[in-house]
Amino acid sequence: FLVVANDDACCSTPIVKLLTAYREAGASVETHLYAKGDHAFNMGYRAKFLGLKSWPQQLTNWFIDNNYFKP
C-alpha cells in the first residue's frame, strides 16, 4: 500500500518508481497518488484536503480486502 501526494517534492517520484518495481516484479500493490497534499499529511488529521483525510480508512480497507486481519 503506497500513499503520496503528487506535489510532494521529496517523495512522489520515489513512490512512483517503487510502484513500477512492484509491478515489474508481479507483486500486489495498491497506490493512492493524490493531486495535492504536499509532504507529511500524516494520518490525515493535518490534511488540508478532504481526500487525504480518508487515506487511513483506505489502508484499513486494503488490509481487509487482502485478508491481512484474518485470525
Short mmCIF file of N, CA and C in Angstrom, two decimals:
data_model
loop_
_atom_site.label_atom_id
_atom_site.label_comp_id
_atom_site.label_asym_id
_atom_site.label_seq_id
_atom_site.Cartn_x
_atom_site.Cartn_y
_atom_site.Cartn_z
N PHE A 1 0.85 -1.17 0.00
CA PHE A 1 0.00 0.00 0.00
C PHE A 1 0.89 1.22 0.00
N LEU A 2 0.77 2.03 -1.04
CA LEU A 2 1.58 3.23 -1.17
C LEU A 2 0.66 4.44 -1.20
N VAL A 3 1.03 5.48 -0.49
CA VAL A 3 0.23 6.71 -0.49
C VAL A 3 1.17 7.91 -0.51
N VAL A 4 0.87 8.86 -1.39
CA VAL A 4 1.72 10.04 -1.53
C VAL A 4 0.92 11.13 -2.25
N ALA A 5 1.34 12.36 -2.06
CA ALA A 5 0.76 13.48 -2.81
C ALA A 5 1.67 13.80 -3.99
N ASN A 6 1.08 14.05 -5.13
CA ASN A 6 1.86 14.34 -6.33
C ASN A 6 2.73 15.58 -6.17
N ASP A 7 2.28 16.53 -5.36
CA ASP A 7 3.07 17.76 -5.18
C ASP A 7 4.08 17.64 -4.04
N ASP A 8 4.34 16.44 -3.57
CA ASP A 8 5.37 16.20 -2.55
C ASP A 8 6.71 16.11 -3.27
N ALA A 9 7.47 17.19 -3.21
CA ALA A 9 8.74 17.27 -3.94
C ALA A 9 9.74 16.21 -3.49
N CYS A 10 9.63 15.80 -2.25
CA CYS A 10 10.55 14.81 -1.68
C CYS A 10 10.24 13.39 -2.12
N CYS A 11 8.98 13.03 -2.06
CA CYS A 11 8.67 11.60 -2.06
C CYS A 11 7.79 11.07 -3.19
N SER A 12 7.19 11.93 -4.00
CA SER A 12 6.29 11.38 -5.02
C SER A 12 7.04 10.60 -6.10
N THR A 13 8.18 11.08 -6.53
CA THR A 13 8.94 10.37 -7.57
C THR A 13 9.42 9.01 -7.08
N PRO A 14 10.00 8.89 -5.88
CA PRO A 14 10.40 7.56 -5.40
C PRO A 14 9.23 6.59 -5.26
N ILE A 15 8.06 7.09 -4.89
CA ILE A 15 6.90 6.21 -4.76
C ILE A 15 6.48 5.67 -6.12
N VAL A 16 6.51 6.52 -7.15
CA VAL A 16 6.17 6.07 -8.50
C VAL A 16 7.19 5.03 -8.97
N LYS A 17 8.46 5.23 -8.65
CA LYS A 17 9.49 4.25 -9.00
C LYS A 17 9.26 2.94 -8.26
N LEU A 18 8.88 3.03 -7.00
CA LEU A 18 8.59 1.83 -6.21
C LEU A 18 7.38 1.10 -6.79
N LEU A 19 6.36 1.83 -7.19
CA LEU A 19 5.20 1.23 -7.84
C LEU A 19 5.62 0.47 -9.09
N THR A 20 6.46 1.08 -9.89
CA THR A 20 6.95 0.43 -11.11
C THR A 20 7.69 -0.86 -10.78
N ALA A 21 8.52 -0.82 -9.75
CA ALA A 21 9.28 -2.01 -9.35
C ALA A 21 8.34 -3.13 -8.88
N TYR A 22 7.32 -2.78 -8.10
CA TYR A 22 6.34 -3.77 -7.66
C TYR A 22 5.65 -4.41 -8.87
N ARG A 23 5.25 -3.57 -9.82
CA ARG A 23 4.55 -4.08 -11.00
C ARG A 23 5.46 -4.97 -11.84
N GLU A 24 6.70 -4.57 -12.01
CA GLU A 24 7.65 -5.38 -12.79
C GLU A 24 7.91 -6.72 -12.12
N ALA A 25 7.86 -6.75 -10.79
CA ALA A 25 8.07 -7.98 -10.05
C ALA A 25 6.81 -8.84 -9.97
N GLY A 26 5.70 -8.30 -10.45
CA GLY A 26 4.44 -9.04 -10.39
C GLY A 26 3.84 -9.07 -9.00
N ALA A 27 4.26 -8.15 -8.15
CA ALA A 27 3.78 -8.11 -6.78
C ALA A 27 2.47 -7.32 -6.69
N SER A 28 1.66 -7.69 -5.73
CA SER A 28 0.42 -6.97 -5.49
C SER A 28 0.73 -5.62 -4.86
N VAL A 29 0.09 -4.58 -5.37
CA VAL A 29 0.33 -3.24 -4.84
C VAL A 29 -0.91 -2.39 -5.08
N GLU A 30 -1.21 -1.54 -4.12
CA GLU A 30 -2.27 -0.55 -4.28
C GLU A 30 -1.63 0.80 -4.02
N THR A 31 -1.91 1.76 -4.89
CA THR A 31 -1.28 3.07 -4.79
C THR A 31 -2.34 4.17 -4.81
N HIS A 32 -2.19 5.12 -3.89
CA HIS A 32 -3.04 6.30 -3.87
C HIS A 32 -2.13 7.50 -4.07
N LEU A 33 -2.24 8.11 -5.23
CA LEU A 33 -1.43 9.27 -5.59
C LEU A 33 -2.37 10.46 -5.66
N TYR A 34 -2.38 11.25 -4.60
CA TYR A 34 -3.27 12.40 -4.51
C TYR A 34 -2.66 13.59 -5.23
N ALA A 35 -3.48 14.39 -5.89
CA ALA A 35 -3.00 15.54 -6.66
C ALA A 35 -2.32 16.57 -5.77
N LYS A 36 -2.89 16.82 -4.61
CA LYS A 36 -2.35 17.83 -3.70
C LYS A 36 -2.24 17.25 -2.30
N GLY A 37 -1.35 17.81 -1.52
CA GLY A 37 -1.21 17.37 -0.14
C GLY A 37 0.16 17.67 0.42
N ASP A 38 1.10 17.96 -0.48
CA ASP A 38 2.46 18.29 -0.09
C ASP A 38 3.06 17.12 0.69
N HIS A 39 3.90 17.41 1.66
CA HIS A 39 4.61 16.38 2.41
C HIS A 39 4.08 16.32 3.84
N ALA A 40 4.07 15.15 4.39
CA ALA A 40 3.73 14.92 5.81
C ALA A 40 2.30 15.29 6.14
N PHE A 41 1.36 14.73 5.38
CA PHE A 41 -0.04 14.95 5.73
C PHE A 41 -0.47 13.99 6.84
N ASN A 42 0.49 13.18 7.30
CA ASN A 42 0.32 12.36 8.49
C ASN A 42 -0.85 11.40 8.33
N MET A 43 -1.59 11.16 9.36
CA MET A 43 -2.72 10.23 9.31
C MET A 43 -3.99 10.92 8.80
N GLY A 44 -3.82 12.06 8.17
CA GLY A 44 -4.96 12.78 7.62
C GLY A 44 -5.47 13.88 8.52
N TYR A 45 -5.05 13.88 9.78
CA TYR A 45 -5.56 14.87 10.74
C TYR A 45 -5.14 16.28 10.35
N ARG A 46 -3.94 16.43 9.83
CA ARG A 46 -3.44 17.76 9.45
C ARG A 46 -3.70 18.07 7.99
N ALA A 47 -4.32 17.18 7.28
CA ALA A 47 -4.54 17.36 5.85
C ALA A 47 -5.47 18.53 5.57
N LYS A 48 -5.14 19.26 4.53
CA LYS A 48 -5.96 20.40 4.12
C LYS A 48 -7.05 19.97 3.14
N PHE A 49 -6.91 18.79 2.56
CA PHE A 49 -7.82 18.35 1.51
C PHE A 49 -8.62 17.14 1.98
N LEU A 50 -9.89 17.14 1.67
CA LEU A 50 -10.81 16.10 2.13
C LEU A 50 -10.36 14.70 1.74
N GLY A 51 -9.91 14.52 0.51
CA GLY A 51 -9.47 13.20 0.05
C GLY A 51 -8.37 12.61 0.92
N LEU A 52 -7.46 13.46 1.37
CA LEU A 52 -6.35 12.98 2.20
C LEU A 52 -6.81 12.52 3.57
N LYS A 53 -7.88 13.08 4.05
CA LYS A 53 -8.37 12.72 5.38
C LYS A 53 -8.84 11.26 5.44
N SER A 54 -9.17 10.70 4.29
CA SER A 54 -9.73 9.34 4.28
C SER A 54 -8.70 8.26 3.97
N TRP A 55 -7.43 8.62 3.74
CA TRP A 55 -6.49 7.58 3.34
C TRP A 55 -6.28 6.51 4.40
N PRO A 56 -6.34 6.82 5.73
CA PRO A 56 -6.20 5.73 6.69
C PRO A 56 -7.31 4.68 6.56
N GLN A 57 -8.53 5.13 6.24
CA GLN A 57 -9.62 4.17 6.03
C GLN A 57 -9.36 3.34 4.78
N GLN A 58 -8.78 3.95 3.74
CA GLN A 58 -8.43 3.20 2.53
C GLN A 58 -7.40 2.11 2.85
N LEU A 59 -6.46 2.42 3.72
CA LEU A 59 -5.47 1.43 4.15
C LEU A 59 -6.15 0.29 4.89
N THR A 60 -7.07 0.63 5.80
CA THR A 60 -7.81 -0.40 6.53
C THR A 60 -8.58 -1.29 5.56
N ASN A 61 -9.24 -0.68 4.59
CA ASN A 61 -9.98 -1.45 3.58
C ASN A 61 -9.06 -2.40 2.82
N TRP A 62 -7.87 -1.92 2.50
CA TRP A 62 -6.89 -2.74 1.78
C TRP A 62 -6.48 -3.95 2.62
N PHE A 63 -6.23 -3.71 3.92
CA PHE A 63 -5.90 -4.83 4.81
C PHE A 63 -7.03 -5.86 4.82
N ILE A 64 -8.26 -5.39 4.94
CA ILE A 64 -9.42 -6.29 4.99
C ILE A 64 -9.58 -7.03 3.66
N ASP A 65 -9.52 -6.29 2.55
CA ASP A 65 -9.69 -6.90 1.23
C ASP A 65 -8.64 -7.97 0.93
N ASN A 66 -7.48 -7.83 1.53
CA ASN A 66 -6.39 -8.78 1.28
C ASN A 66 -6.22 -9.80 2.41
N ASN A 67 -7.21 -9.86 3.28
CA ASN A 67 -7.26 -10.84 4.37
C ASN A 67 -6.08 -10.75 5.34
N TYR A 68 -5.55 -9.56 5.54
CA TYR A 68 -4.46 -9.40 6.50
C TYR A 68 -4.94 -9.38 7.94
N PHE A 69 -6.24 -9.22 8.15
CA PHE A 69 -6.79 -9.20 9.50
C PHE A 69 -7.42 -10.55 9.87
N LYS A 70 -7.11 -11.56 9.09
CA LYS A 70 -7.64 -12.89 9.37
C LYS A 70 -7.06 -13.42 10.67
N PRO A 71 -7.90 -14.01 11.52
CA PRO A 71 -7.36 -14.58 12.78
C PRO A 71 -6.49 -15.80 12.51
#
